[in-house]
mmCIF file of C-alpha atoms in Angstrom:
data_model
loop_
_atom_site.group_PDB
_atom_site.id
_atom_site.type_symbol
_atom_site.label_atom_id
_atom_site.label_comp_id
_atom_site.label_asym_id
_atom_site.label_seq_id
_atom_site.Cartn_x
_atom_site.Cartn_y
_atom_site.Cartn_z
ATOM 1 C CA UNK A 20 79.577 126.257 38.334
ATOM 2 C CA UNK A 21 77.089 128.820 39.565
ATOM 3 C CA UNK A 22 79.391 129.519 42.478
ATOM 4 C CA UNK A 23 82.245 130.039 40.065
ATOM 5 C CA UNK A 24 80.349 132.744 38.145
ATOM 6 C CA UNK A 25 79.127 134.257 41.388
ATOM 7 C CA UNK A 26 82.708 134.498 42.612
ATOM 8 C CA UNK A 27 83.725 136.069 39.322
ATOM 9 C CA UNK A 28 80.925 138.614 39.678
ATOM 10 C CA UNK A 29 81.907 139.489 43.240
ATOM 11 C CA UNK A 30 85.527 139.618 42.158
ATOM 12 C CA UNK A 31 84.786 141.988 39.295
ATOM 13 C CA UNK A 32 82.772 144.198 41.610
ATOM 14 C CA UNK A 33 85.686 144.353 44.010
ATOM 15 C CA UNK A 34 88.072 145.029 41.143
ATOM 16 C CA UNK A 35 86.001 147.897 39.856
ATOM 17 C CA UNK A 36 85.893 149.328 43.360
ATOM 18 C CA UNK A 37 89.617 148.932 43.917
ATOM 19 C CA UNK A 38 90.469 150.265 40.470
ATOM 20 C CA UNK A 39 88.314 153.314 40.807
ATOM 21 C CA UNK A 40 89.970 153.935 44.151
ATOM 22 C CA UNK A 41 93.328 153.572 42.486
ATOM 23 C CA UNK A 42 92.380 155.958 39.718
ATOM 24 C CA UNK A 43 91.086 158.447 42.246
ATOM 25 C CA UNK A 44 94.558 158.692 43.763
ATOM 26 C CA UNK A 45 95.716 160.498 40.661
ATOM 27 C CA UNK A 46 92.568 162.349 39.800
ATOM 28 C CA UNK A 47 92.204 166.062 40.132
ATOM 29 C CA UNK A 48 91.983 167.275 43.703
ATOM 30 C CA UNK A 49 93.283 163.977 45.083
ATOM 31 C CA UNK A 50 95.493 163.497 48.117
ATOM 32 C CA UNK A 51 98.900 165.148 47.903
ATOM 33 C CA UNK A 52 102.119 163.260 48.516
ATOM 34 C CA UNK A 53 103.932 166.456 49.489
ATOM 35 C CA UNK A 54 103.009 169.569 51.407
ATOM 36 C CA UNK A 55 101.791 172.590 49.473
ATOM 37 C CA UNK A 56 104.920 174.422 50.572
ATOM 38 C CA UNK A 57 107.149 171.707 49.095
ATOM 39 C CA UNK A 58 105.244 171.773 45.809
ATOM 40 C CA UNK A 59 105.436 175.562 45.607
ATOM 41 C CA UNK A 60 109.167 175.518 46.443
ATOM 42 C CA UNK A 61 109.898 172.807 43.892
ATOM 43 C CA UNK A 62 107.812 174.476 41.190
ATOM 44 C CA UNK A 63 109.639 177.756 41.714
ATOM 45 C CA UNK A 64 112.977 175.904 41.568
ATOM 46 C CA UNK A 65 111.978 174.416 38.207
ATOM 47 C CA UNK A 66 110.964 177.848 36.887
ATOM 48 C CA UNK A 67 114.174 179.511 38.078
ATOM 49 C CA UNK A 68 116.377 176.714 36.702
ATOM 50 C CA UNK A 69 114.829 177.068 33.262
ATOM 51 C CA UNK A 70 114.766 180.869 33.312
ATOM 52 C CA UNK A 71 118.487 180.940 34.214
ATOM 53 C CA UNK A 72 119.118 179.002 30.998
ATOM 54 C CA UNK A 73 116.932 181.382 29.002
ATOM 55 C CA UNK A 74 114.442 178.681 27.994
ATOM 56 C CA UNK A 75 111.447 180.138 26.147
ATOM 57 C CA UNK A 76 109.957 176.740 25.370
ATOM 58 C CA UNK A 77 110.796 173.339 26.849
ATOM 59 C CA UNK A 78 109.446 169.817 27.125
ATOM 60 C CA UNK A 79 108.749 168.765 30.708
ATOM 61 C CA UNK A 80 107.632 165.598 32.432
ATOM 62 C CA UNK A 81 106.604 164.522 35.893
ATOM 63 C CA UNK A 82 106.545 161.343 37.976
ATOM 64 C CA UNK A 83 102.921 160.784 38.904
ATOM 65 C CA UNK A 84 103.163 157.181 40.025
ATOM 66 C CA UNK A 85 105.728 154.937 41.707
ATOM 67 C CA UNK A 86 108.282 153.962 39.051
ATOM 68 C CA UNK A 87 108.079 150.308 40.158
ATOM 69 C CA UNK A 88 104.458 150.280 38.952
ATOM 70 C CA UNK A 89 105.509 151.343 35.470
ATOM 71 C CA UNK A 90 106.653 148.985 32.709
ATOM 72 C CA UNK A 91 110.379 148.952 31.815
ATOM 73 C CA UNK A 92 111.444 152.062 29.900
ATOM 74 C CA UNK A 93 108.812 154.315 31.449
ATOM 75 C CA UNK A 94 110.433 156.834 33.776
ATOM 76 C CA UNK A 95 107.822 159.592 33.713
ATOM 77 C CA UNK A 96 104.036 159.521 33.568
ATOM 78 C CA UNK A 97 103.016 162.848 32.051
ATOM 79 C CA UNK A 98 104.674 165.149 29.534
ATOM 80 C CA UNK A 99 103.767 168.694 28.553
ATOM 81 C CA UNK A 100 105.318 171.830 27.105
ATOM 82 C CA UNK A 101 106.388 174.849 29.147
ATOM 83 C CA UNK A 102 106.291 178.359 27.648
ATOM 84 C CA UNK A 103 107.745 181.572 29.053
ATOM 85 C CA UNK A 104 104.766 183.904 29.349
ATOM 86 C CA UNK A 105 103.315 187.115 30.663
ATOM 87 C CA UNK A 106 100.786 186.030 33.238
ATOM 88 C CA UNK A 107 98.001 188.388 34.205
ATOM 89 C CA UNK A 108 96.837 187.810 37.749
ATOM 90 C CA UNK A 109 93.296 188.348 38.994
ATOM 91 C CA UNK A 110 94.317 191.693 40.501
ATOM 92 C CA UNK A 111 95.643 192.937 37.154
ATOM 93 C CA UNK A 112 99.368 192.474 37.669
ATOM 94 C CA UNK A 113 101.440 191.237 34.731
ATOM 95 C CA UNK A 114 104.204 188.933 35.876
ATOM 96 C CA UNK A 115 106.763 186.802 34.041
ATOM 97 C CA UNK A 116 106.625 183.035 34.528
ATOM 98 C CA UNK A 117 106.055 179.751 32.803
ATOM 99 C CA UNK A 118 102.754 178.346 31.557
ATOM 100 C CA UNK A 119 102.317 174.618 30.995
ATOM 101 C CA UNK A 120 100.535 173.361 27.880
ATOM 102 C CA UNK A 121 99.028 169.953 28.612
ATOM 103 C CA UNK A 122 96.860 167.227 27.195
ATOM 104 C CA UNK A 123 94.961 165.909 30.220
ATOM 105 C CA UNK A 124 92.450 163.101 30.567
ATOM 106 C CA UNK A 125 88.986 164.362 31.405
ATOM 107 C CA UNK A 126 88.349 163.605 35.085
ATOM 108 C CA UNK A 127 84.949 162.047 34.438
ATOM 109 C CA UNK A 128 85.854 160.422 31.087
ATOM 110 C CA UNK A 129 89.375 158.972 31.275
ATOM 111 C CA UNK A 130 89.183 157.759 27.675
ATOM 112 C CA UNK A 131 88.747 161.380 26.527
ATOM 113 C CA UNK A 132 91.247 164.231 26.742
ATOM 114 C CA UNK A 133 91.310 168.011 26.633
ATOM 115 C CA UNK A 134 94.016 170.626 26.137
ATOM 116 C CA UNK A 135 94.610 172.594 29.320
ATOM 117 C CA UNK A 136 97.004 175.385 30.216
ATOM 118 C CA UNK A 137 98.094 175.525 33.836
ATOM 119 C CA UNK A 138 101.125 176.532 35.876
ATOM 120 C CA UNK A 139 104.074 174.705 37.446
ATOM 121 C CA UNK A 140 102.429 174.466 40.861
ATOM 122 C CA UNK A 141 99.366 172.826 39.261
ATOM 123 C CA UNK A 142 101.540 170.602 37.080
ATOM 124 C CA UNK A 143 103.443 169.206 40.061
ATOM 125 C CA UNK A 144 100.527 168.981 42.497
ATOM 126 C CA UNK A 145 99.824 165.342 43.186
ATOM 127 C CA UNK A 146 103.167 164.000 41.919
ATOM 128 C CA UNK A 147 104.633 160.897 43.480
ATOM 129 C CA UNK A 148 108.170 162.266 43.385
ATOM 130 C CA UNK A 149 109.497 165.824 43.222
ATOM 131 C CA UNK A 150 111.402 165.355 39.989
ATOM 132 C CA UNK A 151 111.056 166.937 36.568
ATOM 133 C CA UNK A 152 112.539 165.674 33.320
ATOM 134 C CA UNK A 153 113.389 168.594 31.051
ATOM 135 C CA UNK A 154 114.392 168.993 27.415
ATOM 136 C CA UNK A 155 115.332 172.463 26.168
ATOM 137 C CA UNK A 156 115.212 172.394 22.355
ATOM 138 C CA UNK A 157 117.655 174.317 20.176
ATOM 139 C CA UNK A 158 116.621 178.006 19.751
ATOM 140 C CA UNK A 159 115.309 177.529 16.202
ATOM 141 C CA UNK A 160 113.051 174.710 17.342
ATOM 142 C CA UNK A 161 111.877 176.828 20.304
ATOM 143 C CA UNK A 162 110.885 179.579 17.860
ATOM 144 C CA UNK A 163 109.012 177.148 15.653
ATOM 145 C CA UNK A 164 107.290 175.561 18.658
ATOM 146 C CA UNK A 165 106.051 179.015 19.663
ATOM 147 C CA UNK A 166 104.585 179.432 16.191
ATOM 148 C CA UNK A 167 102.679 176.164 16.566
ATOM 149 C CA UNK A 168 101.558 176.789 20.155
ATOM 150 C CA UNK A 169 100.127 180.192 19.250
ATOM 151 C CA UNK A 170 98.395 179.013 16.085
ATOM 152 C CA UNK A 171 95.343 176.876 15.322
ATOM 153 C CA UNK A 172 97.699 174.003 14.549
ATOM 154 C CA UNK A 173 98.149 173.262 18.263
ATOM 155 C CA UNK A 174 94.440 172.454 18.680
ATOM 156 C CA UNK A 175 94.147 170.885 15.260
ATOM 157 C CA UNK A 176 96.730 168.280 16.300
ATOM 158 C CA UNK A 177 94.644 167.226 19.297
ATOM 159 C CA UNK A 178 92.744 163.958 19.105
ATOM 160 C CA UNK A 179 90.433 163.712 22.137
ATOM 161 C CA UNK A 180 90.264 159.901 21.982
ATOM 162 C CA UNK A 181 92.691 158.947 24.746
ATOM 163 C CA UNK A 182 94.683 155.802 25.352
ATOM 164 C CA UNK A 183 97.567 155.682 27.827
ATOM 165 C CA UNK A 184 99.505 153.488 25.386
ATOM 166 C CA UNK A 185 98.419 155.210 22.171
ATOM 167 C CA UNK A 186 100.250 154.145 19.023
ATOM 168 C CA UNK A 187 102.190 157.283 17.945
ATOM 169 C CA UNK A 188 102.228 156.148 14.319
ATOM 170 C CA UNK A 189 98.508 156.497 13.686
ATOM 171 C CA UNK A 190 95.681 158.826 14.681
ATOM 172 C CA UNK A 191 93.310 156.352 16.324
ATOM 173 C CA UNK A 192 94.097 157.426 19.880
ATOM 174 C CA UNK A 193 96.419 159.976 21.411
ATOM 175 C CA UNK A 194 98.107 160.481 24.776
ATOM 176 C CA UNK A 195 100.054 163.433 26.172
ATOM 177 C CA UNK A 196 103.406 162.294 24.793
ATOM 178 C CA UNK A 197 102.013 161.573 21.333
ATOM 179 C CA UNK A 198 100.454 165.028 21.222
ATOM 180 C CA UNK A 199 103.794 166.525 22.306
ATOM 181 C CA UNK A 200 105.530 164.537 19.553
ATOM 182 C CA UNK A 201 102.985 165.721 16.994
ATOM 183 C CA UNK A 202 103.480 169.340 18.100
ATOM 184 C CA UNK A 203 107.261 168.922 17.856
ATOM 185 C CA UNK A 204 107.019 167.442 14.379
ATOM 186 C CA UNK A 205 104.566 170.119 13.270
ATOM 187 C CA UNK A 206 107.195 172.651 14.352
ATOM 188 C CA UNK A 207 110.092 170.776 12.751
ATOM 189 C CA UNK A 208 108.338 170.155 9.422
ATOM 190 C CA UNK A 209 106.212 173.326 9.517
ATOM 191 C CA UNK A 210 103.037 171.517 8.608
ATOM 192 C CA UNK A 211 99.715 170.653 10.215
ATOM 193 C CA UNK A 212 99.118 167.752 7.836
ATOM 194 C CA UNK A 213 98.606 164.944 10.346
ATOM 195 C CA UNK A 214 99.129 162.185 7.769
ATOM 196 C CA UNK A 215 102.472 163.670 6.823
ATOM 197 C CA UNK A 216 103.417 164.009 10.495
ATOM 198 C CA UNK A 217 102.569 160.362 11.151
ATOM 199 C CA UNK A 218 104.587 159.245 8.129
ATOM 200 C CA UNK A 219 107.589 161.213 9.370
ATOM 201 C CA UNK A 220 107.186 159.762 12.869
ATOM 202 C CA UNK A 221 107.121 156.250 11.411
ATOM 203 C CA UNK A 222 110.278 156.977 9.461
ATOM 204 C CA UNK A 223 112.378 158.750 12.084
ATOM 205 C CA UNK A 224 110.918 158.244 15.573
ATOM 206 C CA UNK A 225 111.620 155.124 17.639
ATOM 207 C CA UNK A 226 108.786 154.448 20.077
ATOM 208 C CA UNK A 227 109.020 152.655 23.411
ATOM 209 C CA UNK A 228 107.991 149.010 23.277
ATOM 210 C CA UNK A 229 105.523 148.261 26.041
ATOM 211 C CA UNK A 230 106.985 145.182 27.705
ATOM 212 C CA UNK A 231 103.976 143.813 29.512
ATOM 213 C CA UNK A 232 102.592 140.290 29.398
ATOM 214 C CA UNK A 233 99.912 140.267 26.636
ATOM 215 C CA UNK A 234 97.429 138.742 29.084
ATOM 216 C CA UNK A 235 98.009 141.564 31.543
ATOM 217 C CA UNK A 236 97.604 144.062 28.715
ATOM 218 C CA UNK A 237 94.343 142.442 27.638
ATOM 219 C CA UNK A 238 93.020 142.516 31.200
ATOM 220 C CA UNK A 239 94.102 146.145 31.517
ATOM 221 C CA UNK A 240 92.304 147.098 28.304
ATOM 222 C CA UNK A 241 89.187 145.235 29.487
ATOM 223 C CA UNK A 242 88.976 147.002 32.814
ATOM 224 C CA UNK A 243 90.440 150.427 32.052
ATOM 225 C CA UNK A 244 88.674 152.551 29.467
ATOM 226 C CA UNK A 245 91.853 154.601 29.018
ATOM 227 C CA UNK A 246 93.932 151.646 27.825
ATOM 228 C CA UNK A 247 93.294 150.526 24.251
ATOM 229 C CA UNK A 248 95.217 147.977 22.225
ATOM 230 C CA UNK A 249 93.105 148.074 19.063
ATOM 231 C CA UNK A 250 95.360 150.714 17.473
ATOM 232 C CA UNK A 251 98.406 148.436 17.671
ATOM 233 C CA UNK A 252 99.446 145.636 15.361
ATOM 234 C CA UNK A 253 101.946 142.959 16.401
ATOM 235 C CA UNK A 254 103.900 144.931 18.967
ATOM 236 C CA UNK A 255 102.569 147.528 21.352
ATOM 237 C CA UNK A 256 104.640 150.699 21.416
ATOM 238 C CA UNK A 257 104.044 154.257 22.478
ATOM 239 C CA UNK A 258 105.794 157.613 22.769
ATOM 240 C CA UNK A 259 107.455 158.499 26.070
ATOM 241 C CA UNK A 260 109.437 161.444 27.374
ATOM 242 C CA UNK A 261 112.617 159.366 27.024
ATOM 243 C CA UNK A 262 111.942 158.317 23.425
ATOM 244 C CA UNK A 263 111.150 161.929 22.507
ATOM 245 C CA UNK A 264 114.486 162.939 24.077
ATOM 246 C CA UNK A 265 116.304 160.233 22.098
ATOM 247 C CA UNK A 266 114.590 161.350 18.894
ATOM 248 C CA UNK A 267 115.529 165.000 19.347
ATOM 249 C CA UNK A 268 119.056 164.048 20.416
ATOM 250 C CA UNK A 269 119.522 161.826 17.368
ATOM 251 C CA UNK A 270 118.703 164.720 15.050
ATOM 252 C CA UNK A 271 120.680 167.318 17.010
ATOM 253 C CA UNK A 272 117.662 169.338 18.122
ATOM 254 C CA UNK A 273 118.403 169.507 21.859
ATOM 255 C CA UNK A 274 120.107 172.460 23.509
ATOM 256 C CA UNK A 275 120.162 170.788 26.906
ATOM 257 C CA UNK A 276 118.514 167.872 28.708
ATOM 258 C CA UNK A 277 118.487 167.292 32.464
ATOM 259 C CA UNK A 278 116.338 166.454 35.437
ATOM 260 C CA UNK A 279 115.506 168.681 38.374
ATOM 261 C CA UNK A 280 114.990 167.346 41.875
ATOM 262 C CA UNK A 281 114.247 168.989 45.203
ATOM 263 C CA UNK A 282 117.873 168.573 46.432
ATOM 264 C CA UNK B 14 85.219 130.634 51.554
ATOM 265 C CA UNK B 15 83.318 132.001 48.581
ATOM 266 C CA UNK B 16 84.195 135.506 49.592
ATOM 267 C CA UNK B 17 87.847 134.526 50.052
ATOM 268 C CA UNK B 18 87.948 133.190 46.490
ATOM 269 C CA UNK B 19 86.329 136.316 45.140
ATOM 270 C CA UNK B 20 88.699 138.560 47.054
ATOM 271 C CA UNK B 21 91.705 136.533 45.863
ATOM 272 C CA UNK B 22 90.522 136.768 42.270
ATOM 273 C CA UNK B 23 89.961 140.493 42.660
ATOM 274 C CA UNK B 24 93.402 141.023 44.155
ATOM 275 C CA UNK B 25 95.139 139.022 41.418
ATOM 276 C CA UNK B 26 93.400 140.793 38.554
ATOM 277 C CA UNK B 27 93.613 144.147 40.265
ATOM 278 C CA UNK B 28 97.373 143.656 40.682
ATOM 279 C CA UNK B 29 97.635 142.800 37.001
ATOM 280 C CA UNK B 30 95.551 145.754 35.965
ATOM 281 C CA UNK B 31 97.518 148.072 38.228
ATOM 282 C CA UNK B 32 100.681 147.140 36.386
ATOM 283 C CA UNK B 33 99.140 148.419 33.202
ATOM 284 C CA UNK B 34 99.237 151.936 34.618
ATOM 285 C CA UNK B 35 101.429 153.726 32.129
ATOM 286 C CA UNK B 36 100.501 157.323 32.338
ATOM 287 C CA UNK B 37 99.216 159.979 34.626
ATOM 288 C CA UNK B 38 97.776 162.529 32.271
ATOM 289 C CA UNK B 39 95.279 163.630 34.838
ATOM 290 C CA UNK B 40 94.805 167.197 35.821
ATOM 291 C CA UNK B 41 95.864 168.272 39.279
ATOM 292 C CA UNK B 42 95.016 171.424 41.088
ATOM 293 C CA UNK B 43 97.197 172.697 43.822
ATOM 294 C CA UNK B 44 95.923 171.891 47.266
ATOM 295 C CA UNK B 45 96.650 175.458 48.198
ATOM 296 C CA UNK B 46 94.410 176.714 45.429
ATOM 297 C CA UNK B 47 91.671 174.338 46.500
ATOM 298 C CA UNK B 48 91.613 176.033 49.857
ATOM 299 C CA UNK B 49 91.836 179.546 48.549
ATOM 300 C CA UNK B 50 89.160 182.129 49.149
ATOM 301 C CA UNK B 51 88.156 182.499 45.524
ATOM 302 C CA UNK B 52 86.514 185.877 45.983
ATOM 303 C CA UNK B 53 89.857 187.247 47.105
ATOM 304 C CA UNK B 54 91.874 185.211 44.654
ATOM 305 C CA UNK B 55 94.744 184.550 47.002
ATOM 306 C CA UNK B 56 95.492 181.806 49.422
ATOM 307 C CA UNK B 57 97.982 181.435 52.199
ATOM 308 C CA UNK B 58 99.171 177.938 52.936
ATOM 309 C CA UNK B 59 102.104 177.894 55.256
ATOM 310 C CA UNK B 60 104.390 180.553 53.828
ATOM 311 C CA UNK B 61 103.179 180.068 50.256
ATOM 312 C CA UNK B 62 100.936 182.610 48.592
ATOM 313 C CA UNK B 63 99.159 181.653 45.410
ATOM 314 C CA UNK B 64 97.737 184.202 43.017
ATOM 315 C CA UNK B 65 94.894 183.226 40.738
ATOM 316 C CA UNK B 66 95.270 184.112 37.095
ATOM 317 C CA UNK B 67 93.156 185.469 34.301
ATOM 318 C CA UNK B 68 95.281 184.765 31.282
ATOM 319 C CA UNK B 69 98.800 183.976 30.149
ATOM 320 C CA UNK B 70 100.345 184.640 26.768
ATOM 321 C CA UNK B 71 103.786 183.693 25.483
ATOM 322 C CA UNK B 72 106.291 186.480 26.010
ATOM 323 C CA UNK B 73 108.121 186.640 22.722
ATOM 324 C CA UNK B 74 109.175 189.246 20.216
ATOM 325 C CA UNK B 75 106.320 190.717 18.214
ATOM 326 C CA UNK B 76 106.590 189.574 14.651
ATOM 327 C CA UNK B 77 107.602 186.043 15.392
ATOM 328 C CA UNK B 78 104.188 184.997 16.662
ATOM 329 C CA UNK B 79 101.933 187.896 15.767
ATOM 330 C CA UNK B 80 100.501 190.258 18.319
ATOM 331 C CA UNK B 81 100.496 188.026 21.378
ATOM 332 C CA UNK B 82 103.095 190.100 23.200
ATOM 333 C CA UNK B 83 101.320 193.411 22.841
ATOM 334 C CA UNK B 84 99.874 193.005 26.303
ATOM 335 C CA UNK B 85 103.338 193.246 27.793
ATOM 336 C CA UNK B 86 104.524 196.372 29.526
ATOM 337 C CA UNK B 87 107.670 198.105 28.332
ATOM 338 C CA UNK B 88 109.997 196.234 30.668
ATOM 339 C CA UNK B 89 108.598 192.906 29.643
ATOM 340 C CA UNK B 90 108.787 193.800 25.951
ATOM 341 C CA UNK B 91 112.534 194.309 26.364
ATOM 342 C CA UNK B 92 112.704 190.772 27.667
ATOM 343 C CA UNK B 93 110.628 189.574 24.728
ATOM 344 C CA UNK B 94 113.263 190.919 22.355
ATOM 345 C CA UNK B 95 116.187 189.229 24.118
ATOM 346 C CA UNK B 96 117.856 186.390 22.205
ATOM 347 C CA UNK B 97 116.724 182.901 23.215
ATOM 348 C CA UNK B 98 119.159 181.617 25.807
ATOM 349 C CA UNK B 99 119.682 184.864 27.699
ATOM 350 C CA UNK B 100 118.637 184.521 31.363
ATOM 351 C CA UNK B 101 115.033 185.484 32.044
ATOM 352 C CA UNK B 102 113.374 186.970 35.136
ATOM 353 C CA UNK B 103 110.823 184.930 37.059
ATOM 354 C CA UNK B 104 108.292 186.455 39.406
ATOM 355 C CA UNK B 105 108.503 185.587 43.090
ATOM 356 C CA UNK B 106 104.747 185.132 43.016
ATOM 357 C CA UNK B 107 103.320 181.674 42.518
ATOM 358 C CA UNK B 108 100.267 181.407 40.316
ATOM 359 C CA UNK B 109 97.653 178.714 39.959
ATOM 360 C CA UNK B 110 94.647 178.057 37.789
ATOM 361 C CA UNK B 111 92.574 177.520 40.914
ATOM 362 C CA UNK B 112 90.237 174.685 41.720
ATOM 363 C CA UNK B 113 87.948 172.828 39.334
ATOM 364 C CA UNK B 114 84.366 174.106 39.060
ATOM 365 C CA UNK B 115 83.178 170.994 40.911
ATOM 366 C CA UNK B 116 85.359 171.972 43.868
ATOM 367 C CA UNK B 117 84.631 175.678 43.647
ATOM 368 C CA UNK B 118 80.907 175.051 43.822
ATOM 369 C CA UNK B 119 81.430 173.297 47.155
ATOM 370 C CA UNK B 120 83.411 176.222 48.537
ATOM 371 C CA UNK B 121 81.515 177.581 51.540
ATOM 372 C CA UNK B 122 83.464 180.815 51.849
ATOM 373 C CA UNK B 123 80.385 182.924 51.409
ATOM 374 C CA UNK B 124 77.767 184.150 53.799
ATOM 375 C CA UNK B 125 74.503 182.311 53.987
ATOM 376 C CA UNK B 126 71.905 184.086 51.934
ATOM 377 C CA UNK B 127 74.521 186.007 49.964
ATOM 378 C CA UNK B 128 72.836 185.210 46.672
#
């Protein structure tokens, strides 16, 4: 029996080592899957594609991990909001381009998040695949999103307690897609009342069911601080880029939706 | 044998845990920016030049979101007043937030004894 526990201990040690190695592959400043030139070229293609369509504000997602590692229904791994901006460079030039508004996990505390603005080349650095999912909202929604993004509401809607599979119908945890959904609903309903936003989400938004064996989920929540299941009841469901697209489509709030690849 | 069992157990559970990877909300910095000479603020990687940035504000018509567009020059203000949906210009320059402080502090692009 002692050997059994000893093996478990060695196993857990190896797991923690392998998992931290796995996590490191997607941490800031990790290895790139593409050359810097490819990332710069792709990022500029994304910017030009959106600028040609006159997008002031859009929802954007990236593929940060192999799709085969993701549960069914998950096509993208991170979602943020892009905003057409005047960017002041270090040498004082003012140039037009897009800024990305993100909720990112803290590198040293994956169960905590922070709001970070960066740029397309930062957004796509470290992706697994050069592909972007894009939703351009109708002009009225773009205007209202700008109001939220430039007001205190944007930060007020942030909950720093992070779970990768956060329940979008309560405020226990939050991930990047839930924050994006909350920002969208704050713009749609013109309120920063989080309880009201959650009630509206429950009524009108269909989340993605997380189809993973409950045992696997339990193990995941035991060994990954950024996966919590305590905020879920019977079924585990979360917001994704695709479910946000379906929600906006259902209520006729999308101007255009498409993906951009390197080709 | 003991080690084999432990490794097997680790691989099984690790494989399970790996499949619970749903999101990638981690922050990335461009490799090019990581290698940039921060004092200069530009980096050349291959043919790509990255400019570091100070600030970015939404470029929209004044009135709709307050005074955020007042920093714009005249040309850019014209763009701010265009209807949503009209094509927009994009700079040929590529900008980046630059490396994380933890990386910047390791940057050795300074002379010894410069402090």
